[in-house]
Amino acid sequence: MGRLEDQAVRHANTARWELSEALNRIACLDEEGTLHDKDLARIAYAYQRMSWWQQVTDLTHGREDTVDGATALLAVRQRAQELLLNARPVSNGGLFALAMAECRRGGARAFLDATEKLAEALALPSDHDTRPADTGSPATATERTSASEHRP
């Protein structure tokens, strides 16, 4: 297992721990026994973040068709980007549906932010990046001849 796969596992474990901490709030309600909306939002957000990292580790440590960490990371990043770009706005379902949609978007954004520099380093250079620097137009035979005639 490579360093990238190790980092993905570390991030997934951190996300699981954060979800566990958020869920502990329910298990250990305060004296009033009150669960606030911010507690539910924290749980939903932590779950969404954990699910993105879980997708990466499923691809790198799956039972079938495992891929390297770079491929897994870029594939899951693409899914997260698609979610952010193509998610339909929630118009029905009330505030809970809106809150859950916001948590899905927030989890995807957090995953993308956490992997941004790493993905930039892994991305294949585009054709524009691989072309040599423009050194001007090639000299014609006449220009080369006249330049050689003027040398001392």
Short mmCIF file of C-alpha atoms in Angstrom, two decimals:
data_model
loop_
_atom_site.label_atom_id
_atom_site.label_comp_id
_atom_site.label_asym_id
_atom_site.label_seq_id
_atom_site.Cartn_x
_atom_site.Cartn_y
_atom_site.Cartn_z
CA MET A 1 0.00 0.00 0.00
CA GLY A 2 1.38 3.38 -0.97
CA ARG A 3 1.55 6.68 0.81
CA LEU A 4 -1.53 8.01 -0.98
CA GLU A 5 -3.61 5.04 0.08
CA ASP A 6 -2.36 5.52 3.67
CA GLN A 7 -3.46 9.15 3.59
CA ALA A 8 -6.89 8.18 2.30
CA VAL A 9 -7.27 5.67 5.15
CA ARG A 10 -6.12 8.31 7.65
CA HIS A 11 -8.66 10.83 6.34
CA ALA A 12 -11.41 8.19 6.37
CA ASN A 13 -10.57 7.26 9.97
CA THR A 14 -10.58 10.93 11.00
CA ALA A 15 -13.96 11.41 9.34
CA ARG A 16 -15.31 8.30 11.12
CA TRP A 17 -14.05 9.63 14.45
CA GLU A 18 -15.73 13.02 13.81
CA LEU A 19 -18.98 11.23 13.00
CA SER A 20 -18.64 9.17 16.16
CA GLU A 21 -18.14 12.33 18.20
CA ALA A 22 -21.23 13.89 16.62
CA LEU A 23 -23.28 10.77 17.33
CA ASN A 24 -22.10 10.71 20.94
CA ARG A 25 -24.05 13.92 21.43
CA ILE A 26 -27.23 11.90 21.02
CA ALA A 27 -26.04 9.16 23.37
CA CYS A 28 -24.98 11.66 26.02
CA LEU A 29 -27.75 14.23 26.00
CA ASP A 30 -27.41 17.02 28.49
CA GLU A 31 -29.50 17.22 31.65
CA GLU A 32 -32.35 18.77 29.72
CA GLY A 33 -32.37 15.89 27.27
CA THR A 34 -32.44 18.36 24.41
CA LEU A 35 -31.13 17.62 20.96
CA HIS A 36 -30.61 20.76 18.94
CA ASP A 37 -30.78 21.28 15.19
CA LYS A 38 -27.05 22.06 15.16
CA ASP A 39 -26.41 18.58 16.58
CA LEU A 40 -28.32 16.94 13.74
CA ALA A 41 -26.58 19.15 11.20
CA ARG A 42 -23.18 18.18 12.62
CA ILE A 43 -24.08 14.48 12.35
CA ALA A 44 -25.32 14.81 8.76
CA TYR A 45 -22.28 16.85 7.69
CA ALA A 46 -19.83 14.42 9.35
CA TYR A 47 -21.61 11.48 7.71
CA GLN A 48 -21.35 13.06 4.27
CA ARG A 49 -17.63 13.80 4.69
CA MET A 50 -17.02 10.25 5.89
CA SER A 51 -18.93 8.79 2.93
CA TRP A 52 -16.63 10.50 0.38
CA TRP A 53 -13.52 9.14 2.07
CA GLN A 54 -15.17 5.74 2.39
CA GLN A 55 -15.65 5.68 -1.39
CA VAL A 56 -11.92 6.27 -1.87
CA THR A 57 -10.94 3.50 0.55
CA ASP A 58 -13.52 1.16 -0.99
CA LEU A 59 -11.80 1.60 -4.35
CA THR A 60 -8.29 1.13 -2.95
CA HIS A 61 -9.09 -1.69 -0.53
CA GLY A 62 -12.13 -3.28 -2.14
CA ARG A 63 -12.61 -6.96 -2.61
CA GLU A 64 -12.85 -6.63 -6.37
CA ASP A 65 -11.19 -4.39 -8.92
CA THR A 66 -9.01 -2.40 -6.56
CA VAL A 67 -7.28 0.62 -8.03
CA ASP A 68 -4.32 2.70 -6.94
CA GLY A 69 -4.84 5.68 -4.66
CA ALA A 70 -4.42 8.29 -7.39
CA THR A 71 -7.08 6.72 -9.60
CA ALA A 72 -9.45 6.30 -6.67
CA LEU A 73 -8.95 9.86 -5.47
CA LEU A 74 -9.47 11.40 -8.90
CA ALA A 75 -12.56 9.23 -9.57
CA VAL A 76 -14.22 10.19 -6.29
CA ARG A 77 -13.28 13.85 -6.76
CA GLN A 78 -15.03 13.73 -10.13
CA ARG A 79 -18.17 12.33 -8.46
CA ALA A 80 -18.07 15.08 -5.81
CA GLN A 81 -17.68 17.76 -8.47
CA GLU A 82 -20.58 16.31 -10.43
CA LEU A 83 -22.73 16.38 -7.31
CA LEU A 84 -21.95 20.04 -6.77
CA LEU A 85 -22.53 20.96 -10.40
CA ASN A 86 -25.53 18.78 -11.22
CA ALA A 87 -27.45 18.52 -7.95
CA ARG A 88 -31.04 19.50 -8.44
CA PRO A 89 -32.32 22.18 -6.13
CA VAL A 90 -34.66 20.90 -3.47
CA SER A 91 -38.05 22.51 -3.90
CA ASN A 92 -40.22 20.05 -1.99
CA GLY A 93 -39.80 18.43 1.36
CA GLY A 94 -39.45 21.34 3.71
CA LEU A 95 -36.57 22.45 5.83
CA PHE A 96 -35.26 18.98 6.63
CA ALA A 97 -34.81 18.11 2.95
CA LEU A 98 -33.10 21.45 2.38
CA ALA A 99 -30.79 20.87 5.34
CA MET A 100 -29.83 17.39 4.15
CA ALA A 101 -29.13 18.68 0.63
CA GLU A 102 -26.92 21.38 2.13
CA CYS A 103 -25.06 18.74 4.16
CA ARG A 104 -24.46 16.67 1.02
CA ARG A 105 -23.07 19.72 -0.76
CA GLY A 106 -21.01 20.70 2.29
CA GLY A 107 -19.54 17.22 2.61
CA ALA A 108 -18.63 17.15 -1.07
CA ARG A 109 -17.07 20.62 -0.83
CA ALA A 110 -15.06 19.62 2.27
CA PHE A 111 -13.77 16.52 0.48
CA LEU A 112 -12.79 18.54 -2.58
CA ASP A 113 -11.06 21.15 -0.42
CA ALA A 114 -9.13 18.48 1.49
CA THR A 115 -7.89 16.87 -1.70
CA GLU A 116 -7.40 19.91 -3.92
CA LYS A 117 -3.60 20.23 -3.81
CA LEU A 118 -3.14 16.49 -3.95
CA ALA A 119 -5.37 16.17 -7.00
CA GLU A 120 -3.55 19.01 -8.75
CA ALA A 121 -0.29 17.16 -8.27
CA LEU A 122 -1.83 13.94 -9.62
CA ALA A 123 -3.65 15.41 -12.60
CA LEU A 124 -2.17 14.65 -15.96
CA PRO A 125 -0.75 17.70 -17.69
CA SER A 126 -2.88 19.00 -20.52
CA ASP A 127 -1.58 19.40 -24.06
CA HIS A 128 -1.11 23.09 -23.41
CA ASP A 129 1.13 22.37 -20.42
CA THR A 130 3.30 19.84 -22.28
CA ARG A 131 4.09 21.93 -25.33
CA PRO A 132 7.56 23.44 -25.35
CA ALA A 133 7.84 27.17 -24.86
CA ASP A 134 7.33 29.19 -28.01
CA THR A 135 10.76 30.24 -29.22
CA GLY A 136 9.46 32.19 -32.16
CA SER A 137 8.94 31.08 -35.70
CA PRO A 138 11.60 28.91 -37.30
CA ALA A 139 14.11 30.80 -39.37
CA THR A 140 13.82 30.47 -43.11
CA ALA A 141 16.79 29.40 -45.23
CA THR A 142 17.28 33.00 -46.40
CA GLU A 143 17.36 34.32 -42.82
CA ARG A 144 19.91 31.66 -41.79
CA THR A 145 22.12 32.49 -44.77
CA SER A 146 22.04 36.24 -44.19
CA ALA A 147 22.73 35.75 -40.46
CA SER A 148 25.79 33.63 -41.21
CA GLU A 149 27.09 36.19 -43.68
CA HIS A 150 27.05 38.93 -41.04
CA ARG A 151 29.11 36.97 -38.48
CA PRO A 152 32.69 38.15 -37.99
#
